Coordinates of C-alpha atoms in Angstrom, one line a residue:
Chain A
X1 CA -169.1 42.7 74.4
X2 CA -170.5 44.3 71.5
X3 CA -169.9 47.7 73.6
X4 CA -167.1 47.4 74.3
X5 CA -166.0 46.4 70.7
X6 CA -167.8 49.6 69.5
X7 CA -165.5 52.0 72.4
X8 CA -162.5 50.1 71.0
X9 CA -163.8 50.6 67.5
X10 CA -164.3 54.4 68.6
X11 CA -160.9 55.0 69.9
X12 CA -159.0 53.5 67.0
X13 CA -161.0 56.1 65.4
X14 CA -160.0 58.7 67.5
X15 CA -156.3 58.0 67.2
X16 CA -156.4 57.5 63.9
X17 CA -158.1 61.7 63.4
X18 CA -155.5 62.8 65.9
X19 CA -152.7 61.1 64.1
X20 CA -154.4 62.6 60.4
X21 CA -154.4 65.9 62.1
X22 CA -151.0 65.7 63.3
X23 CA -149.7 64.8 59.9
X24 CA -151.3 67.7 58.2
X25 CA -150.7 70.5 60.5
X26 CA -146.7 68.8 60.6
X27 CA -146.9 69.3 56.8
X28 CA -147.9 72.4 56.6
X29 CA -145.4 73.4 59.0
X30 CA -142.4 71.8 57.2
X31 CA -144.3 73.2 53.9
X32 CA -144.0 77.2 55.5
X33 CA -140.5 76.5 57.0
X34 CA -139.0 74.6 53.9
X35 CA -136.1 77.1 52.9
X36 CA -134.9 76.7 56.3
X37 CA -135.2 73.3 56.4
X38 CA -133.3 72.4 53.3
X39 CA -130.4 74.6 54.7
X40 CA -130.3 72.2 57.5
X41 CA -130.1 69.3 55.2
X42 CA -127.3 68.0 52.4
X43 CA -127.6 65.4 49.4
X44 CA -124.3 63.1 50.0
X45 CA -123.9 60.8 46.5
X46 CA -121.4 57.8 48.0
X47 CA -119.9 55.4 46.0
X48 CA -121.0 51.7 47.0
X49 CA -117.6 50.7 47.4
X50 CA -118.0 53.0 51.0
X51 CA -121.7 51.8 52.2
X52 CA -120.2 50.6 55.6
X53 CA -118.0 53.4 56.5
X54 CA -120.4 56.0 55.0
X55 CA -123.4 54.7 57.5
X56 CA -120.8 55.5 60.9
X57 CA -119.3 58.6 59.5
X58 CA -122.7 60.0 58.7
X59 CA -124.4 58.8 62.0
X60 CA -121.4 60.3 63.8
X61 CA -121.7 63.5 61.9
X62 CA -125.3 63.7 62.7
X63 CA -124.9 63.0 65.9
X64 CA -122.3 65.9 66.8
X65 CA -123.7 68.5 64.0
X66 CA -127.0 68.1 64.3
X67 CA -127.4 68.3 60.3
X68 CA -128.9 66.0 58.6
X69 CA -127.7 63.7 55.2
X70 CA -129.5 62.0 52.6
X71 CA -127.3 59.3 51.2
X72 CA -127.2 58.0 47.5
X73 CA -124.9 55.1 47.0
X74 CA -124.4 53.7 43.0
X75 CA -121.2 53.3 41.1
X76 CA -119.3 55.9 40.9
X77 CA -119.8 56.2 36.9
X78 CA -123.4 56.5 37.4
X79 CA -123.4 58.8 40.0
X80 CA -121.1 61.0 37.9
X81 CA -123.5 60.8 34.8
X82 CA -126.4 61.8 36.9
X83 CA -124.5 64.8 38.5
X84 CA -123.7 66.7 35.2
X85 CA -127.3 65.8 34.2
X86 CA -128.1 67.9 36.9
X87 CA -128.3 65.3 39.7
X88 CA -129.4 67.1 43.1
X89 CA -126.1 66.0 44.7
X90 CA -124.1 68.4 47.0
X91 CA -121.2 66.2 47.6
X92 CA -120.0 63.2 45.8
X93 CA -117.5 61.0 47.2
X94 CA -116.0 59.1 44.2
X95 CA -114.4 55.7 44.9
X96 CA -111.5 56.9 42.0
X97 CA -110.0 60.4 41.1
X98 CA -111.1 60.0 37.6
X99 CA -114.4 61.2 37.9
X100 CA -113.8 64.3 40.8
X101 CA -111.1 65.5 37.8
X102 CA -113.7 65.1 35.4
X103 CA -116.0 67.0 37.2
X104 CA -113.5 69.8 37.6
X105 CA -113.2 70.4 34.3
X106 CA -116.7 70.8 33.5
X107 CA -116.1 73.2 36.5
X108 CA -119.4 71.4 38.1
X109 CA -117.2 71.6 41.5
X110 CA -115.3 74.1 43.3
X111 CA -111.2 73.7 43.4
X112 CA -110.8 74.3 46.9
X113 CA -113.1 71.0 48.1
X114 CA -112.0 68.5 46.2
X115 CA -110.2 66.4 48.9
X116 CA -108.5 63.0 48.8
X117 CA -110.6 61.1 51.6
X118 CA -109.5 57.3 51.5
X119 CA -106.8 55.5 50.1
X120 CA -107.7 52.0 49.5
X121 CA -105.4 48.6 50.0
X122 CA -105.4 46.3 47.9
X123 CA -105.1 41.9 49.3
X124 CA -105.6 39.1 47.1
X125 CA -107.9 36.6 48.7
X126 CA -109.1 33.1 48.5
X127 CA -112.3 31.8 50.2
X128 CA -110.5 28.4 51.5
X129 CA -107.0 28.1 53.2
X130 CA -104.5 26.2 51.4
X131 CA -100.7 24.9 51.8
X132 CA -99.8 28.0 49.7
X133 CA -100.9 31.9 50.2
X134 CA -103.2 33.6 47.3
X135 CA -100.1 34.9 46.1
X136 CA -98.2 32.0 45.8
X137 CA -100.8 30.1 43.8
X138 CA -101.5 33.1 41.5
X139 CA -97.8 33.4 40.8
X140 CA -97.9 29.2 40.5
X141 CA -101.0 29.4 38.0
X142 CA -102.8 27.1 40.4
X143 CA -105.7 28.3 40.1
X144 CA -108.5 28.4 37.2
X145 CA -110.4 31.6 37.6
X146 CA -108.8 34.9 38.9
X147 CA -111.9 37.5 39.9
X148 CA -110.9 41.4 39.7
X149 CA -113.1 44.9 39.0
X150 CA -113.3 45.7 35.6
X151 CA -109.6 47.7 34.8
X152 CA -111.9 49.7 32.3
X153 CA -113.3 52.1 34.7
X154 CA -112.8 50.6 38.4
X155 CA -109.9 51.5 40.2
X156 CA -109.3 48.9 42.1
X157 CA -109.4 47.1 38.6
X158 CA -106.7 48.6 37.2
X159 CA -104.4 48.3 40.6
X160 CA -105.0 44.5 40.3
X161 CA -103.6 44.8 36.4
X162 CA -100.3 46.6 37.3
X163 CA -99.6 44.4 40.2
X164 CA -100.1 41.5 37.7
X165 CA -98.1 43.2 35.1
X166 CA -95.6 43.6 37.7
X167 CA -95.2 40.4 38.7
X168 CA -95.5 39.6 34.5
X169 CA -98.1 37.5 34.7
X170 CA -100.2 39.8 33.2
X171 CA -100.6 37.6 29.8
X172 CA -100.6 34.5 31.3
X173 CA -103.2 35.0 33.4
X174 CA -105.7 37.0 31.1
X175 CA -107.6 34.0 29.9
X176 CA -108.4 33.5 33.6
X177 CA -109.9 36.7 34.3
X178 CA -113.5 37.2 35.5
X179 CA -114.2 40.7 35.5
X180 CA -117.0 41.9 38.3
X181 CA -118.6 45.3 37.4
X182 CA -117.2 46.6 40.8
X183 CA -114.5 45.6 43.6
X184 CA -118.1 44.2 45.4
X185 CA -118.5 41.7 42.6
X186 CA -115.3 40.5 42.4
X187 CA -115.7 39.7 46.3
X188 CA -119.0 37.9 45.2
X189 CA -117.4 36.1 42.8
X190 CA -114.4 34.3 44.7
X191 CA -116.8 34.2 48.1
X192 CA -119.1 31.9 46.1
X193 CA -116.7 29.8 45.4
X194 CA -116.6 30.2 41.2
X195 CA -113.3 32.0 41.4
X196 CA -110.3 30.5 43.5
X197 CA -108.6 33.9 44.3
X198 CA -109.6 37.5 43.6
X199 CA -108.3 40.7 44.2
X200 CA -110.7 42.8 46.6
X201 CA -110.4 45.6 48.6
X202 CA -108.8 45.3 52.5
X203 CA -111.7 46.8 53.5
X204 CA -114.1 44.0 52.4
X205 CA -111.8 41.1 54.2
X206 CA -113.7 38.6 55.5
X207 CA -112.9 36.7 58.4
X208 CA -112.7 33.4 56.7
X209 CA -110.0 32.4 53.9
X210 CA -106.6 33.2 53.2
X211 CA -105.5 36.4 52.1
X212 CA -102.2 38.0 50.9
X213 CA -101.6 41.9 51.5
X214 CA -100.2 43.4 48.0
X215 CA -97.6 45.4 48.3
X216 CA -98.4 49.0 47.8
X217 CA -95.6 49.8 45.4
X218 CA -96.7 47.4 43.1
X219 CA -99.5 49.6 42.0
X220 CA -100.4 53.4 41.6
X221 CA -102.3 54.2 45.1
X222 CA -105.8 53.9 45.1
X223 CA -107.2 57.6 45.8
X224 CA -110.7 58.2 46.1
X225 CA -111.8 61.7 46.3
X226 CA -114.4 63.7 46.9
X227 CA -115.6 67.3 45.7
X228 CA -118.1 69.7 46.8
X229 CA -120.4 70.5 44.2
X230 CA -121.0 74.5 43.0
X231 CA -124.5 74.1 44.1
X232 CA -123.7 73.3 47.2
X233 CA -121.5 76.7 48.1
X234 CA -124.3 78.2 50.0
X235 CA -125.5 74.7 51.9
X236 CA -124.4 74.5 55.4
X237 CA -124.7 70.9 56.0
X238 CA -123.0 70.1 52.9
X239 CA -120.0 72.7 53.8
X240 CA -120.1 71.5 57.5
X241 CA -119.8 67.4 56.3
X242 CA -116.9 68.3 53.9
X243 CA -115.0 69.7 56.9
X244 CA -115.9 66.5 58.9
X245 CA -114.5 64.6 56.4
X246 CA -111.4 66.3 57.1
X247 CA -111.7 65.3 60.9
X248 CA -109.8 63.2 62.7
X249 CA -112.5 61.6 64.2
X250 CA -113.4 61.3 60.1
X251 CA -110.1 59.8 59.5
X252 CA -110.4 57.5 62.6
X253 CA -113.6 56.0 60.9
X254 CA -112.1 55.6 57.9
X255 CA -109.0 53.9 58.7
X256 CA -110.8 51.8 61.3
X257 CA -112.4 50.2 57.7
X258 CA -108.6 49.3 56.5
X259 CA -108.1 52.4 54.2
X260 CA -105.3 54.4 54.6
X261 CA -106.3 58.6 54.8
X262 CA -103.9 61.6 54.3
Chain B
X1 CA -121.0 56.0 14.2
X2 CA -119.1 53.1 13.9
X3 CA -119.0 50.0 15.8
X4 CA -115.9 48.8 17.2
X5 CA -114.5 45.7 17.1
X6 CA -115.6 44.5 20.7
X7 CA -118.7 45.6 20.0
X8 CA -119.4 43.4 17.1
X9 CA -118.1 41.1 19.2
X10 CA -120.8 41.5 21.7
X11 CA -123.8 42.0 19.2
X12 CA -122.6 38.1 17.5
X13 CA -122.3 36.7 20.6
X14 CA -125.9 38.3 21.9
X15 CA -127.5 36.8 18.5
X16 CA -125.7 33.4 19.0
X17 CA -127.0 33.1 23.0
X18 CA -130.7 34.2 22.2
X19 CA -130.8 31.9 19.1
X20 CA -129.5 29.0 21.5
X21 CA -131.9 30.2 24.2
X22 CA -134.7 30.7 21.3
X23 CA -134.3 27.1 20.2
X24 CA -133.9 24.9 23.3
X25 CA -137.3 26.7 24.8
X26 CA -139.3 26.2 22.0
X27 CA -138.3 22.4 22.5
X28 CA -139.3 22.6 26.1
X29 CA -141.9 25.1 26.2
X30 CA -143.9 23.2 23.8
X31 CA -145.2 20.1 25.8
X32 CA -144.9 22.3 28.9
X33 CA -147.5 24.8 27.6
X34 CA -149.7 21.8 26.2
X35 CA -150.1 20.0 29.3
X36 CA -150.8 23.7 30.9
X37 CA -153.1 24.4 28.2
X38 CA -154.9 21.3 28.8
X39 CA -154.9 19.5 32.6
X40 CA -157.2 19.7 35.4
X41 CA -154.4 18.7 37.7
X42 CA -154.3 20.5 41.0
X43 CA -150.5 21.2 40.2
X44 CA -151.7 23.5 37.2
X45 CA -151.7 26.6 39.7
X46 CA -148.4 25.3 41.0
X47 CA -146.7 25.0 37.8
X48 CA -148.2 28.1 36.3
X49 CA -147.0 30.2 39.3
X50 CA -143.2 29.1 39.0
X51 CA -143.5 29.6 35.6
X52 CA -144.1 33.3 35.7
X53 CA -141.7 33.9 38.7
X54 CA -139.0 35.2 36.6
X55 CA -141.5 37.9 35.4
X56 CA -141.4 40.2 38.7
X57 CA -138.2 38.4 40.8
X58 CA -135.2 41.1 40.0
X59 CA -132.9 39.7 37.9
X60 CA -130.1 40.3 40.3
X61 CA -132.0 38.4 42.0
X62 CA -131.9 35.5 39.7
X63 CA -128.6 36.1 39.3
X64 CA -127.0 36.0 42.5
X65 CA -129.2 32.9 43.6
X66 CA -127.9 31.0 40.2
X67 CA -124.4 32.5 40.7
X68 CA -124.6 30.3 44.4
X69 CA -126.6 27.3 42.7
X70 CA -124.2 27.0 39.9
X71 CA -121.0 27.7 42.2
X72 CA -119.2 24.6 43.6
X73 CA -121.1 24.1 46.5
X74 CA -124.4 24.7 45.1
X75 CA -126.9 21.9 43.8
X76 CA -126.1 23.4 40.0
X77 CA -122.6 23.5 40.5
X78 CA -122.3 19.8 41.8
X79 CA -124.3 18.3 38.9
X80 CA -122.0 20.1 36.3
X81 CA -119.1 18.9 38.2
X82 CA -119.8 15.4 38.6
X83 CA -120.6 15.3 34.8
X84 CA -117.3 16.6 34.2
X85 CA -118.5 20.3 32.7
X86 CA -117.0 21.6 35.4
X87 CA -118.3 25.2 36.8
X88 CA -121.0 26.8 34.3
X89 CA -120.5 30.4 35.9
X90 CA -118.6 32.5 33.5
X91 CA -119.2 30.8 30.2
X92 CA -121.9 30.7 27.4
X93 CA -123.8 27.8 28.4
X94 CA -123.5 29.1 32.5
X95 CA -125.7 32.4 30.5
X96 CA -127.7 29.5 28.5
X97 CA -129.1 28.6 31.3
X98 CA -129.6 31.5 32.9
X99 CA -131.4 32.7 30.5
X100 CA -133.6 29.5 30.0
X101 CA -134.7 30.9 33.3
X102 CA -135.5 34.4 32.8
X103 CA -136.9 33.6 29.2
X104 CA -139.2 30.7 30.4
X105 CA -142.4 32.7 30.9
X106 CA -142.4 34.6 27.5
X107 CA -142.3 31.5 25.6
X108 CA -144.4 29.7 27.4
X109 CA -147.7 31.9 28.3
X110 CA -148.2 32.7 24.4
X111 CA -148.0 29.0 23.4
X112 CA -150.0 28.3 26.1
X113 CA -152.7 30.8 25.5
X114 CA -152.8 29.7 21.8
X115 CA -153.5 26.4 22.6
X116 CA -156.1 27.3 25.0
X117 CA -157.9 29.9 22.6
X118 CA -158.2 26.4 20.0
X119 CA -160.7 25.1 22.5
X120 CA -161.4 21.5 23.1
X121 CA -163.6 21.0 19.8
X122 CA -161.2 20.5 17.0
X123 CA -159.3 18.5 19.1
X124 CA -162.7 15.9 20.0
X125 CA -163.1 16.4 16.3
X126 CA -159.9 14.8 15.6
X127 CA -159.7 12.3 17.9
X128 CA -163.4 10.8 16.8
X129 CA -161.5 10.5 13.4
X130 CA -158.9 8.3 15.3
X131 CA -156.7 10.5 15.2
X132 CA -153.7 9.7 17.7
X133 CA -152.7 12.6 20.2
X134 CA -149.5 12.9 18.3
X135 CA -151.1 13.1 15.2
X136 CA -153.4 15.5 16.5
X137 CA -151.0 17.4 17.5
X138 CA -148.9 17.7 14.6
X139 CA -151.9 18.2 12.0
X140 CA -154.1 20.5 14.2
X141 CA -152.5 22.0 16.9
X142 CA -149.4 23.3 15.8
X143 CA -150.9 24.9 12.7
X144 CA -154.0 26.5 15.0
X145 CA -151.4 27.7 17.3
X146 CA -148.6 28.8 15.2
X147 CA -149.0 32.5 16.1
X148 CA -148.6 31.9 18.9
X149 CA -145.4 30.1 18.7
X150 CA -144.3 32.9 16.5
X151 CA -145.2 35.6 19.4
X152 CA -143.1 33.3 22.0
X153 CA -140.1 32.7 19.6
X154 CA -139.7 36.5 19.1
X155 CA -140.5 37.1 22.6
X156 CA -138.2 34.5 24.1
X157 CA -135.3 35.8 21.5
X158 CA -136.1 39.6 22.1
X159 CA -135.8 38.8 25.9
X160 CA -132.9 37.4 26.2
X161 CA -131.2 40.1 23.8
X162 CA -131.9 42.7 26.5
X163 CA -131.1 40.4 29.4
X164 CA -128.7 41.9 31.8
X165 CA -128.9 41.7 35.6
X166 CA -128.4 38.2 35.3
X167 CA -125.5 38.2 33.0
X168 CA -123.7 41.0 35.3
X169 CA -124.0 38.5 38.1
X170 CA -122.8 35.0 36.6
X171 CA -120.8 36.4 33.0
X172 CA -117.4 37.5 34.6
X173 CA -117.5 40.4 31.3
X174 CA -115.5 37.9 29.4
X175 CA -114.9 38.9 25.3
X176 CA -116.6 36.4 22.9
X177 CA -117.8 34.4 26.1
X178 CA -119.9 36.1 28.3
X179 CA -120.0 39.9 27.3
X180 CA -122.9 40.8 25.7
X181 CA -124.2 44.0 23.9
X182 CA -125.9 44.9 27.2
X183 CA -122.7 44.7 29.1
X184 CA -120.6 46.1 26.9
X185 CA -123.0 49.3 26.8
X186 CA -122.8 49.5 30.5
X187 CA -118.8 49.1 30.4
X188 CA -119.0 51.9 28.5
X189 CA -121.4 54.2 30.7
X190 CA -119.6 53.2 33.6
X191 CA -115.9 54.1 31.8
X192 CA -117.7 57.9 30.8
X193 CA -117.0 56.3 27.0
X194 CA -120.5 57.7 26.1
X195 CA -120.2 57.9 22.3
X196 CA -119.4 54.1 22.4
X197 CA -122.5 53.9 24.5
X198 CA -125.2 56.0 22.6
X199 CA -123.6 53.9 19.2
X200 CA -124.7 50.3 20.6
X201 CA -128.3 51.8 22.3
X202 CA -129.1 52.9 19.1
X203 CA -128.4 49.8 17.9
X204 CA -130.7 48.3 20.6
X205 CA -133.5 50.7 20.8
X206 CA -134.1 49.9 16.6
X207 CA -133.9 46.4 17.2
X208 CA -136.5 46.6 19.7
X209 CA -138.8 48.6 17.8
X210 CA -138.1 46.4 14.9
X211 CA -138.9 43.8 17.0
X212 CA -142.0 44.8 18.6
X213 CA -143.2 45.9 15.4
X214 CA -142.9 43.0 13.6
X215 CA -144.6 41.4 16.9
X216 CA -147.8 43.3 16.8
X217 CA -148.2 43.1 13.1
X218 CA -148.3 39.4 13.6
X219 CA -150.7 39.7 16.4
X220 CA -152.9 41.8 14.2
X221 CA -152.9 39.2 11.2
X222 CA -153.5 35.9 13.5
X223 CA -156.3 37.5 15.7
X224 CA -159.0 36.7 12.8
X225 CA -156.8 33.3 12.0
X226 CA -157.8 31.8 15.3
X227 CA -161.1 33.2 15.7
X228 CA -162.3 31.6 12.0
X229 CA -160.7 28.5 12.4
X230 CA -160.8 27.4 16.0
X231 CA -163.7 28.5 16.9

């Protein structure tokens, strides 16, 4: 017994030296080949509002291009404060046009890739069925807490405002309001149950509830764009994704997540 | 720099929840630390450990389990309901006690280590007097171990100012309700208004140094308080 412990003891050892090995030599490989390496390889910033589609579209991008992405996800806000504090982003794919135009203005990006990638849809939904449809008890005032982004800075937001200003309930229902710091939130809110309806995104509809499709001209369209950034101009990967995204397969992802594309 | 009008807003309402939150912990903390300070009980460890969990759980984390606990369905949410609150998400006293949570340790551990630094000696002292427990309590503990109430109360109040994971999650950014100074400096951030921004941090980051000043200057003065007296 004690023997054999010791041999097993022994080639744990032995693995463990090879592994070691392996890990520094690998290192020092990547360490000599780096430049080429990072030209294989882009910095993707992605809104959170586009976590699931971004994990297919950048698995399929992989997949067929053999490049390789690094994904970032925050809000777009903060991802648009770290970029012009010199964040090492190569594309950002904002969930608004706000920030992109901002962007171009500091001239951060270049004007021919900045691309409209997703156009989002807005539904009201409520987390338990009902005689009356979302719409019909917001319009009612059958309700005692309505859940929406913040109109201050999330798009979404401020679609959910104009459809309620069209429908002039805009006042009326204010009081109500429960503001989530992004479209997410607002899902959270009404899928816990402490809001009766909420606006979200189509993409986020769950299976359960009752939802009501907003008409699209009852609100400016929801464009979210994306730019290339000027560091980027010489980075393969990044150039190669920002023509994917332009792909129908892209666009197949995309819509197959309930957002419309160009 | 000048504040606007939503932001004075949000700086009243911060000072009015952690007075509220100050205030109710104090009243709980207090025979809560005591008992810590003092049992032998086997549930000590317990107690001690769920005491501190707010110190390394996320807030968000807090957050999104009170936003489920305090929803309809949850334990919170039922309690509220049948006592005809109705739903404590998205209003003051939903962040109350929210903040009850999150604050809990950082009144608690300094009252609790004052206590504990008095030592069992006065109190013996005392009670060979016949001295009652309450007594006791009023005329020798609370005077032995008022630095360290003072620490917690400034602690628990300076918390709860810079609370904000769990206020994202259950405050609905509602004006004069649930949107406080740190919300209203991330609406801000997150709207590119970065003037308004860097106006209320400033605000904050003096108030915390104030704070923390005032803090350690107390710590300094009470070290040799305790040490001649209690021991």
């Amino acid at each position: 017994m004690p023997v054999l412990a010791l041999t097993n003891t022994m080639r744990c050892f032995t693995q463990l030296c090879v592994l070691v090995a392996a890990m520094i030599v690998n290192g020092s490989v990547n360490h000599a080949h780096g430049t080429d390496i990072k030209r294989q390889h882009a910095h993707i910033a992605v809104a959170s509002n586009f976590i699931k589609p971004m994990t297919l579209l950048a698995q399929d991008f992989e997949n067929k291009s053999g490049h390789t992405l690094t994904i970032s996800y925050a809000s777009s806000g903060k991802i648009y404060a770290q970029i012009i504090h010199g964040a090492p982003f190569d594309v950002f794919l904002s969930a608004d046009q706000e920030k992109p135009k901002q962007l171009a203005e500091k001239q951060l990006i270049h004007s021919n890739f900045h691309i409209t990638y997703a156009i989002g849809k807005l539904v009201l939904w409520s987390n338990t069925v009902g005689h009356e449809s979302p719409i019909e008890r917001l319009q009612s005032n059958q309700y005692s807490k309505l859940a929406l982004a913040n109109p201050k800075f999330a798009p979404y937001g401020q679609a959910a405002v104009a459809v309620l200003d069209k429908l002039a309930i805009k006042e009326k229902s204010r009081p109500k309001w429960v503001l989530g710091e992004s479209i997410s939130q607002a899902y959270q809110f009404v899928a816990s149950g402490n809001a009766e309806i909420g606006f979200i995104a189509k993409s986020q509809l769950p299976k359960q509830g009752a939802f009501s499709t907003i008409d699209q001209t009852l609100h400016p369209a929801i464009r979210q764009d994306a730019v290339l950034l000027k560091r980027a101009m010489n980075n393969k990967s990044a150039m190669a994704f920002f023509e994917y995204l332009q792909s129908n397969d892209a666009k197949k992802i995309i819509q197959s997540f309930d957002y419309d594309t160009e | 720099m000048f504040l606007s009008d939503s932001d004075i807003d949000a700086i009243i309402l911060t000072l009015k929840l952690a007075s509220t939150v100050t205030f109710i912990l104090l009243l709980l903390c207090t025979p809560l630390a005591y008992w810590l300070a003092r049992t032998q009980s086997w549930l000590k460890a317990p107690v001690s450990a769920l005491v501190a969990m707010p110190l390394i759980l996320p807030p968000t984390v807090i957050g999104f389990y009170l936003l489920i606990a305090m929803g309809p369905n949850g334990p919170i949410g039922e309690l509220s309901q049948s006592l005809g609150i109705g739903l404590l998400p998205f209003s003051f006293w939903g962040l109350v006690l929210g903040s009850l949570f999150y604050s809990l340790p950082f009144v608690v551990q300094p009252i609790q280590n004052a206590i504990e630094a008095i030592g069992t000696k006065p109190i013996e002292a005392a009670a060979t007097l016949h001295s009652t427990p309450l007594s006791t309590f009023i005329y020798i503990v609370l005077p032995l171990a008022k630095p360290g109430f003072l620490s917690a109360a400034v602690l628990g109040f300076a918390h709860t100012v810079g609370e904000f994971g769990i206020v994202l999650m259950i405050g609905g950014n509602i004006p004069k309700e649930t949107k406080v100074v740190s919300i209203q400096i991330y609406d801000n951030v997150e709207a590119l208004n970065y003037t308004g921004a860097h106006t209320l941090s400033a605000v904050m980051l003096i108030f915390s140094l104030l704070v923390l000043l005032s803090l350690y200057t107390l710590q300094q003065q009470s070290k040799s308080a305790i040490f001649s007296v209690g021991r």
